[in-house]
């Protein structure tokens, strides 16, 4: 794929990525107000930022209409199947049809509550890629695995099928330690840096270079700058704090405060 084609397919290319994951929160009124605020504040968003909002499925179209292209839409979950008798599911094609350019897969809540294993996760990612949607693959260890020093092994496991996506999927990986999600606890920036280096190595073993890595887990306007300042971090995935529009905007604005001028996409760049 030429660089021009990549830039069209992957709007995040060369940018710092900010993903809001609302989970199962919000209402029609909330979506309308949130979208209107993002649109109103659009000019304050750095040109170096690629902003993605993953609203609950029923609100994607309302959000799309409200933001008028000011930010990108992301799905929170899509099916492994393309169509058919799968009551309650949304296909990757439907997500693309409604305007999603990005889609979350492998979020720890889906893994834990809905028993999605690594095979299912990579299948979902493949469907997204086929539909022209960029997968944002979430990985990360539990508290217990961390205490047992199993983080690297867990990340290896979670990425073991990743080469089937191929080098032209536009894949983004989000490192989200499970123990940091929604808890107010975060790893130190030093820890994130070390873990991201491990993830780069695993991805490179699978022939995947230049995959942007996001950090996710209790990111707030107060700590976002510490993670974004690392050259091993190309963006953040924000849950709870993204539900407050102004806090999410402040997180994006951290980009203006950090001195890091360029976006780094792999260890050897
Ligand atoms: C998430 O849902 O992916 C997440 C990181 O949540 P929080 O920011 O609330 O920890």
PDB file of N, CA and C and ligand atoms in Angstrom, residues 19-23 104 107-109 138 174-178 180-186 215-220 237-242, ligand 1:
ATOM      1  N   UNK A  19      -8.159   7.735  22.456  1.00  0.00           N
ATOM      2  CA  UNK A  19      -9.372   6.934  22.290  1.00  0.00           C
ATOM      3  C   UNK A  19     -10.230   7.040  23.549  1.00  0.00           C
ATOM      4  N   UNK A  20     -11.486   7.430  23.351  1.00  0.00           N
ATOM      5  CA  UNK A  20     -12.449   7.453  24.463  1.00  0.00           C
ATOM      6  C   UNK A  20     -13.269   6.180  24.393  1.00  0.00           C
ATOM      7  N   UNK A  21     -13.315   5.450  25.498  1.00  0.00           N
ATOM      8  CA  UNK A  21     -14.165   4.264  25.577  1.00  0.00           C
ATOM      9  C   UNK A  21     -15.224   4.522  26.636  1.00  0.00           C
ATOM     10  N   UNK A  22     -16.435   4.809  26.151  1.00  0.00           N
ATOM     11  CA  UNK A  22     -17.515   5.133  27.102  1.00  0.00           C
ATOM     12  C   UNK A  22     -18.071   3.899  27.808  1.00  0.00           C
ATOM     13  N   UNK A  23     -17.726   2.733  27.310  1.00  0.00           N
ATOM     14  CA  UNK A  23     -18.327   1.479  27.820  1.00  0.00           C
ATOM     15  C   UNK A  23     -19.854   1.604  27.722  1.00  0.00           C
ATOM     16  N   UNK A 104     -12.605  -1.337  18.811  1.00  0.00           N
ATOM     17  CA  UNK A 104     -11.908  -2.005  19.916  1.00  0.00           C
ATOM     18  C   UNK A 104     -12.098  -3.517  19.794  1.00  0.00           C
ATOM     19  N   UNK A 107     -10.868  -6.053  24.640  1.00  0.00           N
ATOM     20  CA  UNK A 107     -10.898  -5.317  25.906  1.00  0.00           C
ATOM     21  C   UNK A 107     -11.030  -6.331  27.048  1.00  0.00           C
ATOM     22  N   UNK A 108     -10.393  -6.045  28.155  1.00  0.00           N
ATOM     23  CA  UNK A 108     -10.370  -7.035  29.248  1.00  0.00           C
ATOM     24  C   UNK A 108     -11.775  -7.349  29.762  1.00  0.00           C
ATOM     25  N   UNK A 109     -12.686  -6.367  29.641  1.00  0.00           N
ATOM     26  CA  UNK A 109     -14.060  -6.657  30.090  1.00  0.00           C
ATOM     27  C   UNK A 109     -14.717  -7.686  29.173  1.00  0.00           C
ATOM     28  N   UNK A 138      -6.681  -4.612  22.532  1.00  0.00           N
ATOM     29  CA  UNK A 138      -6.311  -4.384  23.923  1.00  0.00           C
ATOM     30  C   UNK A 138      -5.689  -5.645  24.522  1.00  0.00           C
ATOM     31  N   UNK A 174      -3.301  -1.509  22.292  1.00  0.00           N
ATOM     32  CA  UNK A 174      -3.422  -0.744  23.545  1.00  0.00           C
ATOM     33  C   UNK A 174      -3.003  -1.633  24.709  1.00  0.00           C
ATOM     34  N   UNK A 175      -1.964  -1.216  25.415  1.00  0.00           N
ATOM     35  CA  UNK A 175      -1.554  -1.952  26.614  1.00  0.00           C
ATOM     36  C   UNK A 175      -2.381  -1.436  27.785  1.00  0.00           C
ATOM     37  N   UNK A 176      -3.229  -2.313  28.291  1.00  0.00           N
ATOM     38  CA  UNK A 176      -4.101  -1.932  29.395  1.00  0.00           C
ATOM     39  C   UNK A 176      -3.973  -2.966  30.512  1.00  0.00           C
ATOM     40  N   UNK A 177      -3.101  -2.715  31.481  1.00  0.00           N
ATOM     41  CA  UNK A 177      -3.029  -3.654  32.597  1.00  0.00           C
ATOM     42  C   UNK A 177      -4.404  -3.737  33.255  1.00  0.00           C
ATOM     43  N   UNK A 178      -4.915  -4.937  33.418  1.00  0.00           N
ATOM     44  CA  UNK A 178      -6.285  -5.110  33.907  1.00  0.00           C
ATOM     45  C   UNK A 178      -6.467  -4.447  35.275  1.00  0.00           C
ATOM     46  N   UNK A 180      -5.258  -1.853  36.339  1.00  0.00           N
ATOM     47  CA  UNK A 180      -5.273  -0.384  36.283  1.00  0.00           C
ATOM     48  C   UNK A 180      -6.589   0.152  35.715  1.00  0.00           C
ATOM     49  N   UNK A 181      -7.414  -0.737  35.182  1.00  0.00           N
ATOM     50  CA  UNK A 181      -8.649  -0.270  34.530  1.00  0.00           C
ATOM     51  C   UNK A 181      -9.721   0.043  35.575  1.00  0.00           C
ATOM     52  N   UNK A 182     -10.102   1.306  35.608  1.00  0.00           N
ATOM     53  CA  UNK A 182     -11.177   1.745  36.489  1.00  0.00           C
ATOM     54  C   UNK A 182     -10.842   1.699  37.968  1.00  0.00           C
ATOM     55  N   UNK A 183      -9.574   1.582  38.306  1.00  0.00           N
ATOM     56  CA  UNK A 183      -9.185   1.434  39.714  1.00  0.00           C
ATOM     57  C   UNK A 183      -8.511   2.678  40.294  1.00  0.00           C
ATOM     58  N   UNK A 184      -8.068   3.571  39.430  1.00  0.00           N
ATOM     59  CA  UNK A 184      -7.299   4.725  39.907  1.00  0.00           C
ATOM     60  C   UNK A 184      -5.830   4.383  40.104  1.00  0.00           C
ATOM     61  N   UNK A 185      -5.488   3.095  39.906  1.00  0.00           N
ATOM     62  CA  UNK A 185      -4.067   2.691  40.034  1.00  0.00           C
ATOM     63  C   UNK A 185      -3.446   2.698  38.641  1.00  0.00           C
ATOM     64  N   UNK A 186      -2.199   3.118  38.547  1.00  0.00           N
ATOM     65  CA  UNK A 186      -1.509   3.061  37.247  1.00  0.00           C
ATOM     66  C   UNK A 186      -0.091   2.523  37.451  1.00  0.00           C
ATOM     67  N   UNK A 215      -1.289   3.520  25.793  1.00  0.00           N
ATOM     68  CA  UNK A 215      -1.410   3.077  27.184  1.00  0.00           C
ATOM     69  C   UNK A 215      -2.850   3.350  27.628  1.00  0.00           C
ATOM     70  N   UNK A 216      -3.450   2.408  28.362  1.00  0.00           N
ATOM     71  CA  UNK A 216      -4.785   2.607  28.924  1.00  0.00           C
ATOM     72  C   UNK A 216      -4.862   2.054  30.331  1.00  0.00           C
ATOM     73  N   UNK A 217      -5.623   2.720  31.183  1.00  0.00           N
ATOM     74  CA  UNK A 217      -5.806   2.275  32.567  1.00  0.00           C
ATOM     75  C   UNK A 217      -5.714   3.470  33.488  1.00  0.00           C
ATOM     76  N   UNK A 218      -6.890   3.983  33.924  1.00  0.00           N
ATOM     77  CA  UNK A 218      -6.971   5.106  34.875  1.00  0.00           C
ATOM     78  C   UNK A 218      -6.216   6.349  34.389  1.00  0.00           C
ATOM     79  N   UNK A 219      -6.276   6.584  33.084  1.00  0.00           N
ATOM     80  CA  UNK A 219      -5.678   7.821  32.548  1.00  0.00           C
ATOM     81  C   UNK A 219      -6.600   8.986  32.895  1.00  0.00           C
ATOM     82  N   UNK A 220      -6.002  10.061  33.363  1.00  0.00           N
ATOM     83  CA  UNK A 220      -6.758  11.284  33.698  1.00  0.00           C
ATOM     84  C   UNK A 220      -6.008  12.486  33.108  1.00  0.00           C
ATOM     85  N   UNK A 237      -5.723   5.328  25.803  1.00  0.00           N
ATOM     86  CA  UNK A 237      -7.101   4.838  25.744  1.00  0.00           C
ATOM     87  C   UNK A 237      -7.731   5.195  27.087  1.00  0.00           C
ATOM     88  N   UNK A 238      -8.801   5.950  27.028  1.00  0.00           N
ATOM     89  CA  UNK A 238      -9.355   6.527  28.249  1.00  0.00           C
ATOM     90  C   UNK A 238     -10.786   6.038  28.479  1.00  0.00           C
ATOM     91  N   UNK A 239     -11.037   5.454  29.633  1.00  0.00           N
ATOM     92  CA  UNK A 239     -12.382   4.990  29.965  1.00  0.00           C
ATOM     93  C   UNK A 239     -13.120   6.053  30.757  1.00  0.00           C
ATOM     94  N   UNK A 240     -13.135   5.890  32.068  1.00  0.00           N
ATOM     95  CA  UNK A 240     -13.918   6.771  32.951  1.00  0.00           C
ATOM     96  C   UNK A 240     -13.741   8.259  32.681  1.00  0.00           C
ATOM     97  N   UNK A 241     -12.501   8.701  32.539  1.00  0.00           N
ATOM     98  CA  UNK A 241     -12.255  10.141  32.384  1.00  0.00           C
ATOM     99  C   UNK A 241     -12.753  10.669  31.038  1.00  0.00           C
ATOM    100  N   UNK A 242     -13.020   9.773  30.095  1.00  0.00           N
ATOM    101  CA  UNK A 242     -13.495  10.254  28.788  1.00  0.00           C
ATOM    102  C   UNK A 242     -14.980  10.583  28.831  1.00  0.00           C
TER     103      UNK A 242
HETATM  104  C1  LIG B   1     -10.835   1.231  29.554  1.00  0.00           C
HETATM  105  O1  LIG B   1     -12.034   1.050  29.683  1.00  0.00           O
HETATM  106  O2  LIG B   1     -10.245   0.735  28.594  1.00  0.00           O
HETATM  107  C2  LIG B   1     -10.115   2.003  30.555  1.00  0.00           C
HETATM  108  C3  LIG B   1      -8.842   2.206  30.393  1.00  0.00           C
HETATM  109  O3  LIG B   1     -10.851   2.494  31.602  1.00  0.00           O
HETATM  110  P1  LIG B   1     -10.359   3.559  32.711  1.00  0.00           P
HETATM  111  O4  LIG B   1      -9.698   4.694  31.968  1.00  0.00           O
HETATM  112  O5  LIG B   1     -11.604   3.971  33.406  1.00  0.00           O
HETATM  113  O6  LIG B   1      -9.384   2.861  33.589  1.00  0.00           O
END
